[in-house]
mmCIF file of C-alpha atoms in Angstrom:
data_model
loop_
_atom_site.group_PDB
_atom_site.id
_atom_site.type_symbol
_atom_site.label_atom_id
_atom_site.label_comp_id
_atom_site.label_asym_id
_atom_site.label_seq_id
_atom_site.Cartn_x
_atom_site.Cartn_y
_atom_site.Cartn_z
ATOM 1 C CA MET A 22 -26.820 69.944 -8.429
ATOM 2 C CA ALA A 23 -24.718 69.336 -5.097
ATOM 3 C CA ALA A 24 -26.229 70.828 -2.102
ATOM 4 C CA ALA A 25 -22.878 72.370 -0.880
ATOM 5 C CA GLY A 26 -21.379 72.816 -4.227
ATOM 6 C CA GLY A 27 -22.157 74.541 -7.375
ATOM 7 C CA TRP A 28 -24.964 76.031 -9.398
ATOM 8 C CA ARG A 29 -22.290 76.730 -11.881
ATOM 9 C CA ALA A 30 -22.639 77.068 -15.637
ATOM 10 C CA ALA A 31 -21.930 74.006 -17.689
ATOM 11 C CA ARG A 32 -21.057 75.869 -20.763
ATOM 12 C CA ALA A 33 -18.866 78.739 -21.734
ATOM 13 C CA ARG A 34 -20.595 82.115 -22.298
ATOM 14 C CA ARG A 35 -20.998 83.132 -25.927
ATOM 15 C CA ARG A 36 -20.368 86.598 -27.272
ATOM 16 C CA ARG A 37 -23.379 88.659 -27.713
ATOM 17 C CA ARG A 38 -24.106 90.249 -31.051
ATOM 18 C CA GLY A 39 -26.584 92.697 -32.443
ATOM 19 C CA ARG A 40 -27.978 96.197 -31.687
ATOM 20 C CA ASP A 41 -28.991 95.370 -28.075
ATOM 21 C CA ARG A 42 -25.484 94.578 -26.922
ATOM 22 C CA GLY A 43 -24.986 98.072 -25.500
ATOM 23 C CA LYS A 44 -28.206 97.984 -23.457
ATOM 24 C CA GLU A 45 -27.533 94.353 -22.295
ATOM 25 C CA GLU A 46 -23.992 95.352 -21.222
ATOM 26 C CA GLU A 47 -25.192 98.285 -19.357
ATOM 27 C CA GLU A 48 -27.867 96.241 -17.407
ATOM 28 C CA GLU A 49 -25.066 93.531 -16.556
ATOM 29 C CA GLU A 50 -22.752 96.229 -15.303
ATOM 30 C CA GLU A 51 -25.453 97.547 -13.043
ATOM 31 C CA GLU A 52 -26.112 93.911 -11.784
ATOM 32 C CA GLY A 53 -22.502 93.384 -10.571
ATOM 33 C CA GLY A 54 -21.135 91.120 -13.304
ATOM 34 C CA THR A 55 -21.414 89.651 -16.783
ATOM 35 C CA GLY A 56 -22.714 86.495 -18.139
ATOM 36 C CA THR A 57 -24.416 83.378 -16.750
ATOM 37 C CA GLU A 58 -21.683 82.747 -14.143
ATOM 38 C CA ALA A 59 -22.485 86.125 -12.587
ATOM 39 C CA VAL A 60 -26.024 85.311 -12.214
ATOM 40 C CA LEU A 61 -25.142 81.898 -10.823
ATOM 41 C CA ARG A 62 -22.737 83.444 -8.393
ATOM 42 C CA ARG A 63 -25.511 85.784 -7.059
ATOM 43 C CA LEU A 64 -27.895 82.921 -6.824
ATOM 44 C CA ARG A 65 -25.291 81.102 -4.690
ATOM 45 C CA GLU A 66 -25.192 84.248 -2.421
ATOM 46 C CA ALA A 67 -28.994 84.287 -2.075
ATOM 47 C CA ARG A 68 -28.987 80.641 -1.211
ATOM 48 C CA ASP A 69 -26.337 81.268 1.491
ATOM 49 C CA ASP A 70 -28.431 84.128 2.923
ATOM 50 C CA LEU A 71 -31.508 81.841 3.088
ATOM 51 C CA LEU A 72 -29.489 79.218 4.962
ATOM 52 C CA SER A 73 -27.504 81.457 7.303
ATOM 53 C CA SER A 74 -30.570 83.691 8.167
ATOM 54 C CA GLY A 75 -32.511 80.653 9.388
ATOM 55 C CA PHE A 76 -35.367 81.319 7.186
ATOM 56 C CA TRP A 77 -34.997 78.088 5.161
ATOM 57 C CA ALA A 78 -34.760 76.070 8.309
ATOM 58 C CA ALA A 79 -37.779 77.823 9.820
ATOM 59 C CA SER A 80 -39.778 77.114 6.456
ATOM 60 C CA ALA A 81 -38.960 73.459 6.305
ATOM 61 C CA GLY A 82 -41.844 72.513 8.516
ATOM 62 C CA ALA A 83 -44.315 74.171 6.096
ATOM 63 C CA VAL A 84 -42.724 72.536 3.065
ATOM 64 C CA ARG A 85 -42.784 69.043 4.585
ATOM 65 C CA ALA A 86 -46.451 69.468 5.936
ATOM 66 C CA PRO A 87 -48.075 67.958 2.706
ATOM 67 C CA LEU A 88 -45.841 64.883 3.122
ATOM 68 C CA SER A 89 -47.254 64.067 6.494
ATOM 69 C CA GLY A 90 -50.433 62.460 5.042
ATOM 70 C CA PRO A 91 -51.068 59.601 2.658
ATOM 71 C CA ALA A 92 -50.534 61.598 -0.585
ATOM 72 C CA GLU A 93 -47.542 60.728 -2.719
ATOM 73 C CA PRO A 94 -44.733 63.217 -2.845
ATOM 74 C CA PRO A 95 -44.114 65.574 -5.685
ATOM 75 C CA ALA A 96 -42.303 64.069 -8.504
ATOM 76 C CA ARG A 97 -42.369 67.234 -10.731
ATOM 77 C CA CYS A 98 -42.332 70.932 -10.322
ATOM 78 C CA VAL A 99 -43.774 73.752 -12.266
ATOM 79 C CA CYS A 100 -42.915 77.375 -11.544
ATOM 80 C CA TYR A 101 -44.761 80.440 -12.767
ATOM 81 C CA GLY A 102 -44.186 84.063 -12.604
ATOM 82 C CA LEU A 103 -40.602 84.188 -10.962
ATOM 83 C CA GLY A 104 -39.719 87.411 -12.688
ATOM 84 C CA ARG A 105 -36.282 89.049 -13.550
ATOM 85 C CA PHE A 106 -34.096 87.365 -11.121
ATOM 86 C CA ALA A 107 -30.914 88.552 -12.624
ATOM 87 C CA ALA A 108 -31.772 92.092 -11.585
ATOM 88 C CA CYS A 109 -34.483 91.705 -8.937
ATOM 89 C CA PRO A 110 -33.205 90.563 -5.490
ATOM 90 C CA ALA A 111 -36.725 89.262 -4.475
ATOM 91 C CA ALA A 112 -36.948 87.107 -7.545
ATOM 92 C CA ARG A 113 -33.474 85.979 -6.947
ATOM 93 C CA TYR A 114 -34.334 84.897 -3.369
ATOM 94 C CA GLN A 115 -37.315 83.200 -4.744
ATOM 95 C CA LEU A 116 -35.457 81.265 -7.212
ATOM 96 C CA ALA A 117 -32.757 80.134 -4.487
ATOM 97 C CA PHE A 118 -35.767 79.003 -2.282
ATOM 98 C CA LEU A 119 -37.034 76.963 -5.336
ATOM 99 C CA LEU A 120 -33.745 75.210 -5.731
ATOM 100 C CA LEU A 121 -33.496 74.450 -2.038
ATOM 101 C CA LEU A 122 -36.970 73.236 -2.292
ATOM 102 C CA LEU A 123 -36.275 70.852 -5.156
ATOM 103 C CA GLU A 124 -33.318 69.549 -3.138
ATOM 104 C CA GLU A 125 -35.332 68.907 -0.048
ATOM 105 C CA LEU A 126 -38.133 67.201 -1.940
ATOM 106 C CA ARG A 127 -35.512 65.211 -4.099
ATOM 107 C CA VAL A 128 -37.091 66.454 -7.245
ATOM 108 C CA PRO A 129 -34.493 66.457 -10.038
ATOM 109 C CA PRO A 130 -33.905 69.940 -11.802
ATOM 110 C CA ALA A 131 -34.739 68.343 -15.190
ATOM 111 C CA ARG A 132 -38.100 67.577 -13.797
ATOM 112 C CA CYS A 133 -38.797 71.284 -12.934
ATOM 113 C CA ALA A 134 -40.244 73.522 -15.710
ATOM 114 C CA LEU A 135 -40.525 77.313 -15.698
ATOM 115 C CA PHE A 136 -42.382 80.059 -17.465
ATOM 116 C CA ASP A 137 -42.307 83.857 -17.313
ATOM 117 C CA PRO A 138 -42.521 85.901 -20.376
ATOM 118 C CA ALA A 139 -40.113 88.556 -18.815
ATOM 119 C CA PHE A 140 -37.152 86.099 -18.790
ATOM 120 C CA SER A 141 -34.327 87.515 -20.602
ATOM 121 C CA ALA A 142 -31.999 85.371 -22.769
ATOM 122 C CA ARG A 143 -29.234 85.551 -20.161
ATOM 123 C CA GLU A 144 -31.817 84.215 -17.487
ATOM 124 C CA ALA A 145 -32.941 81.534 -19.673
ATOM 125 C CA ALA A 146 -29.181 80.523 -20.112
ATOM 126 C CA ALA A 147 -28.597 80.447 -16.327
ATOM 127 C CA LEU A 148 -31.825 78.330 -15.822
ATOM 128 C CA GLY A 149 -30.597 75.835 -18.395
ATOM 129 C CA ALA A 150 -27.166 75.750 -16.825
ATOM 130 C CA LEU A 151 -28.940 74.755 -13.563
ATOM 131 C CA GLY A 152 -30.500 71.863 -15.428
ATOM 132 C CA LEU A 153 -33.989 73.359 -15.250
ATOM 133 C CA ARG A 154 -36.483 73.436 -18.215
ATOM 134 C CA LEU A 155 -38.500 76.219 -19.804
ATOM 135 C CA LEU A 156 -42.034 75.647 -20.793
ATOM 136 C CA PRO A 157 -42.423 76.486 -24.408
ATOM 137 C CA GLU A 158 -45.581 78.649 -24.199
ATOM 138 C CA ASN A 159 -47.725 80.730 -21.789
ATOM 139 C CA GLU A 160 -50.127 78.264 -20.373
ATOM 140 C CA GLU A 161 -51.931 80.833 -18.238
ATOM 141 C CA GLY A 162 -51.524 78.310 -15.362
ATOM 142 C CA LYS A 163 -53.800 75.699 -17.299
ATOM 143 C CA HIS A 164 -51.492 72.916 -16.539
ATOM 144 C CA GLY A 165 -52.906 69.304 -15.848
ATOM 145 C CA VAL A 166 -50.894 67.131 -13.618
ATOM 146 C CA GLY A 167 -52.062 63.764 -15.172
ATOM 147 C CA ASP A 168 -50.852 60.943 -12.973
ATOM 148 C CA SER A 169 -47.821 62.694 -11.561
ATOM 149 C CA ALA A 170 -47.891 64.477 -8.131
ATOM 150 C CA THR A 171 -46.702 68.022 -8.884
ATOM 151 C CA LEU A 172 -45.465 70.986 -6.922
ATOM 152 C CA PHE A 173 -46.534 74.438 -8.260
ATOM 153 C CA TYR A 174 -44.218 77.212 -7.244
ATOM 154 C CA MET A 175 -46.172 80.529 -7.712
ATOM 155 C CA VAL A 176 -45.123 83.157 -5.461
ATOM 156 C CA HIS A 177 -46.916 86.334 -5.749
ATOM 157 C CA CYS A 178 -48.781 85.333 -8.856
ATOM 158 C CA GLY A 179 -52.118 86.756 -9.982
ATOM 159 C CA LYS A 180 -55.290 85.151 -8.617
ATOM 160 C CA ALA A 181 -56.270 83.967 -12.252
ATOM 161 C CA LEU A 182 -53.288 81.808 -12.368
ATOM 162 C CA TYR A 183 -54.292 79.729 -9.405
ATOM 163 C CA ASN A 184 -57.827 79.745 -10.411
ATOM 164 C CA ASN A 185 -56.862 78.414 -13.990
ATOM 165 C CA LEU A 186 -54.674 75.803 -12.376
ATOM 166 C CA LEU A 187 -57.479 74.567 -10.245
ATOM 167 C CA TRP A 188 -59.878 74.410 -13.134
ATOM 168 C CA SER A 189 -57.374 72.416 -15.228
ATOM 169 C CA ASN A 190 -57.306 69.852 -12.479
ATOM 170 C CA TRP A 191 -60.990 69.895 -11.303
ATOM 171 C CA SER A 192 -61.536 66.598 -9.816
ATOM 172 C CA PRO A 193 -60.714 64.963 -6.412
ATOM 173 C CA ALA A 194 -58.173 62.545 -7.915
ATOM 174 C CA ALA A 195 -56.144 65.461 -9.791
ATOM 175 C CA LEU A 196 -56.434 68.023 -6.985
ATOM 176 C CA SER A 197 -55.031 65.592 -4.476
ATOM 177 C CA LYS A 198 -51.982 65.413 -6.484
ATOM 178 C CA LEU A 199 -51.264 69.152 -6.263
ATOM 179 C CA VAL A 200 -49.052 71.146 -3.828
ATOM 180 C CA ILE A 201 -49.109 75.024 -4.381
ATOM 181 C CA ILE A 202 -46.618 77.265 -2.912
ATOM 182 C CA GLY A 203 -48.103 80.805 -3.458
ATOM 183 C CA ASN A 204 -50.375 83.440 -2.278
ATOM 184 C CA SER A 205 -52.416 82.497 0.804
ATOM 185 C CA PHE A 206 -55.908 81.249 -0.314
ATOM 186 C CA ARG A 207 -57.114 82.368 3.045
ATOM 187 C CA GLY A 208 -55.735 85.695 2.455
ATOM 188 C CA ILE A 209 -57.619 85.868 -0.991
ATOM 189 C CA GLU A 210 -60.817 85.132 0.745
ATOM 190 C CA GLU A 211 -60.409 87.609 3.457
ATOM 191 C CA ARG A 212 -59.398 90.539 0.918
ATOM 192 C CA LEU A 213 -62.041 89.928 -1.833
ATOM 193 C CA LEU A 214 -65.824 90.494 -1.490
ATOM 194 C CA SER A 215 -67.541 87.127 -1.448
ATOM 195 C CA ARG A 216 -69.452 87.923 -4.757
ATOM 196 C CA ILE A 217 -66.113 89.003 -6.617
ATOM 197 C CA LEU A 218 -64.369 85.795 -5.359
ATOM 198 C CA GLU A 219 -67.247 83.590 -6.449
ATOM 199 C CA ARG A 220 -67.879 85.269 -9.832
ATOM 200 C CA ASP A 221 -64.239 85.890 -10.938
ATOM 201 C CA TYR A 222 -62.375 83.093 -9.142
ATOM 202 C CA SER A 223 -64.934 80.517 -8.521
ATOM 203 C CA TYR A 224 -62.625 77.477 -8.475
ATOM 204 C CA ILE A 225 -60.599 79.095 -5.474
ATOM 205 C CA ALA A 226 -63.846 79.795 -3.857
ATOM 206 C CA LYS A 227 -65.131 76.349 -4.165
ATOM 207 C CA VAL A 228 -61.998 74.464 -3.140
ATOM 208 C CA LEU A 229 -61.385 76.570 0.068
ATOM 209 C CA LYS A 230 -63.234 73.879 2.237
ATOM 210 C CA GLY A 231 -61.045 71.111 0.787
ATOM 211 C CA THR A 232 -57.748 72.918 1.232
ATOM 212 C CA GLU A 233 -54.907 72.508 3.824
ATOM 213 C CA GLU A 234 -52.651 75.574 4.231
ATOM 214 C CA VAL A 235 -49.707 76.468 6.294
ATOM 215 C CA ALA A 236 -47.990 79.799 5.990
ATOM 216 C CA LEU A 237 -44.260 80.365 5.427
ATOM 217 C CA PRO A 238 -42.728 82.022 8.467
ATOM 218 C CA SER A 239 -42.321 85.691 8.720
ATOM 219 C CA HIS A 240 -38.758 87.038 8.597
ATOM 220 C CA PRO A 241 -37.683 90.702 8.727
ATOM 221 C CA ARG A 242 -35.172 90.140 5.948
ATOM 222 C CA TYR A 243 -37.685 88.609 3.484
ATOM 223 C CA LEU A 244 -40.906 90.610 4.373
ATOM 224 C CA ASP A 245 -41.456 91.678 0.659
ATOM 225 C CA THR A 246 -40.061 88.391 -0.826
ATOM 226 C CA PHE A 247 -42.304 85.831 0.795
ATOM 227 C CA ASN A 248 -45.121 87.828 2.487
ATOM 228 C CA ASP A 249 -48.482 86.216 2.273
ATOM 229 C CA THR A 250 -47.025 83.000 0.984
ATOM 230 C CA SER A 251 -48.441 79.569 2.054
ATOM 231 C CA VAL A 252 -48.075 75.925 1.208
ATOM 232 C CA HIS A 253 -51.489 74.533 0.089
ATOM 233 C CA TRP A 254 -52.457 70.986 -0.611
ATOM 234 C CA PHE A 255 -55.767 69.113 -1.068
ATOM 235 C CA PRO A 256 -56.364 65.903 0.897
ATOM 236 C CA LEU A 257 -58.470 63.404 -0.970
ATOM 237 C CA ASP A 258 -60.677 62.672 2.023
ATOM 238 C CA LYS A 259 -61.467 66.521 2.389
ATOM 239 C CA LEU A 260 -62.141 66.909 -1.311
ATOM 240 C CA GLN A 261 -64.559 63.923 -1.352
ATOM 241 C CA GLU A 262 -66.479 65.452 1.595
ATOM 242 C CA LEU A 263 -67.435 68.454 -0.494
ATOM 243 C CA SER A 264 -70.891 68.586 -2.254
ATOM 244 C CA PRO A 265 -71.167 66.599 -5.452
ATOM 245 C CA GLU A 266 -72.514 69.704 -7.018
ATOM 246 C CA VAL A 267 -69.022 71.430 -6.500
ATOM 247 C CA TRP A 268 -67.660 69.124 -9.190
ATOM 248 C CA ASN A 269 -70.447 69.502 -11.841
ATOM 249 C CA PHE A 270 -69.601 72.911 -12.991
ATOM 250 C CA VAL A 271 -66.235 72.792 -15.106
ATOM 251 C CA GLU A 272 -66.628 75.756 -17.373
ATOM 252 C CA GLU A 273 -63.208 77.272 -18.435
ATOM 253 C CA PRO A 274 -62.690 80.807 -16.747
ATOM 254 C CA THR A 275 -62.843 83.631 -19.089
ATOM 255 C CA TYR A 276 -62.719 86.633 -16.710
ATOM 256 C CA GLN A 277 -64.752 88.764 -18.987
ATOM 257 C CA ASP A 278 -66.224 90.830 -16.020
ATOM 258 C CA CYS A 279 -62.912 91.038 -14.086
ATOM 259 C CA GLU A 280 -61.741 94.604 -13.597
ATOM 260 C CA ASP A 281 -58.364 93.669 -12.183
ATOM 261 C CA LEU A 282 -57.062 90.790 -14.134
ATOM 262 C CA GLU A 283 -53.515 89.919 -12.810
ATOM 263 C CA ILE A 284 -52.385 87.767 -15.678
ATOM 264 C CA ILE A 285 -50.500 87.957 -18.889
ATOM 265 C CA ARG A 286 -52.703 86.319 -21.433
ATOM 266 C CA ASN A 287 -51.730 83.880 -24.221
ATOM 267 C CA GLN A 288 -52.726 85.951 -27.262
ATOM 268 C CA ASP A 289 -53.589 82.813 -29.272
ATOM 269 C CA ARG A 290 -55.898 81.502 -26.651
ATOM 270 C CA ALA A 291 -57.249 84.904 -25.881
ATOM 271 C CA ALA A 292 -58.219 85.320 -29.584
ATOM 272 C CA THR A 293 -60.238 81.891 -29.511
ATOM 273 C CA GLN A 294 -62.069 83.164 -26.470
ATOM 274 C CA SER A 295 -63.196 86.512 -27.766
#
């Protein structure tokens, strides 16, 4: 994917068949074009807007901040909760930002995997044309990084997704390999009562003192698109300064008492926990 070039579909568009054709064509007409190439064209326009507005240049410092220390740069990327980017301008700008981010960090598109249960077949085809991969199932954010430093792109996702991700990597060695771009952890701490944060999202609560956070800049054109979004990383030396008791509790989150769960559950996993 060239920086100044394409984001163009690699394959010709296939005809749609079946009873939903009329509905899909109506949606596409409203979105200003038909097929994968129309989606990619609008993505290129969003990319150009991010560059010409200065927002991407202003965000570069925050994006590079985790790379200033001894931690290895991300070799992979996982994206959750992007939304319907073919129809939603905010989601489209978020995807364009992600593609610029991959270029900046030199992460090949094939090493970036996405999941959102809302993706349409046309959006899945567009992501495939960009060289990106789709995760085969709803992980609920429970994705272990193993030995690979990984960027998680989770703009405006529910708190449970962040909490699940932290739980899945609950050790200093694993957390130090994470970079998370998503809702500000400081903002979560400020907005939630302490007892709710510690009861429902205990892994967010426990990792706060081991977290470095830099906010993306505010821009009048993208207030609703990137508001409350920060880059988070977890330096190994800060994690090692936390109390040993922090690492002893590793129970999987269930959210049985959570009244405002902002996550789409994997039904198979939910059944095993009930």
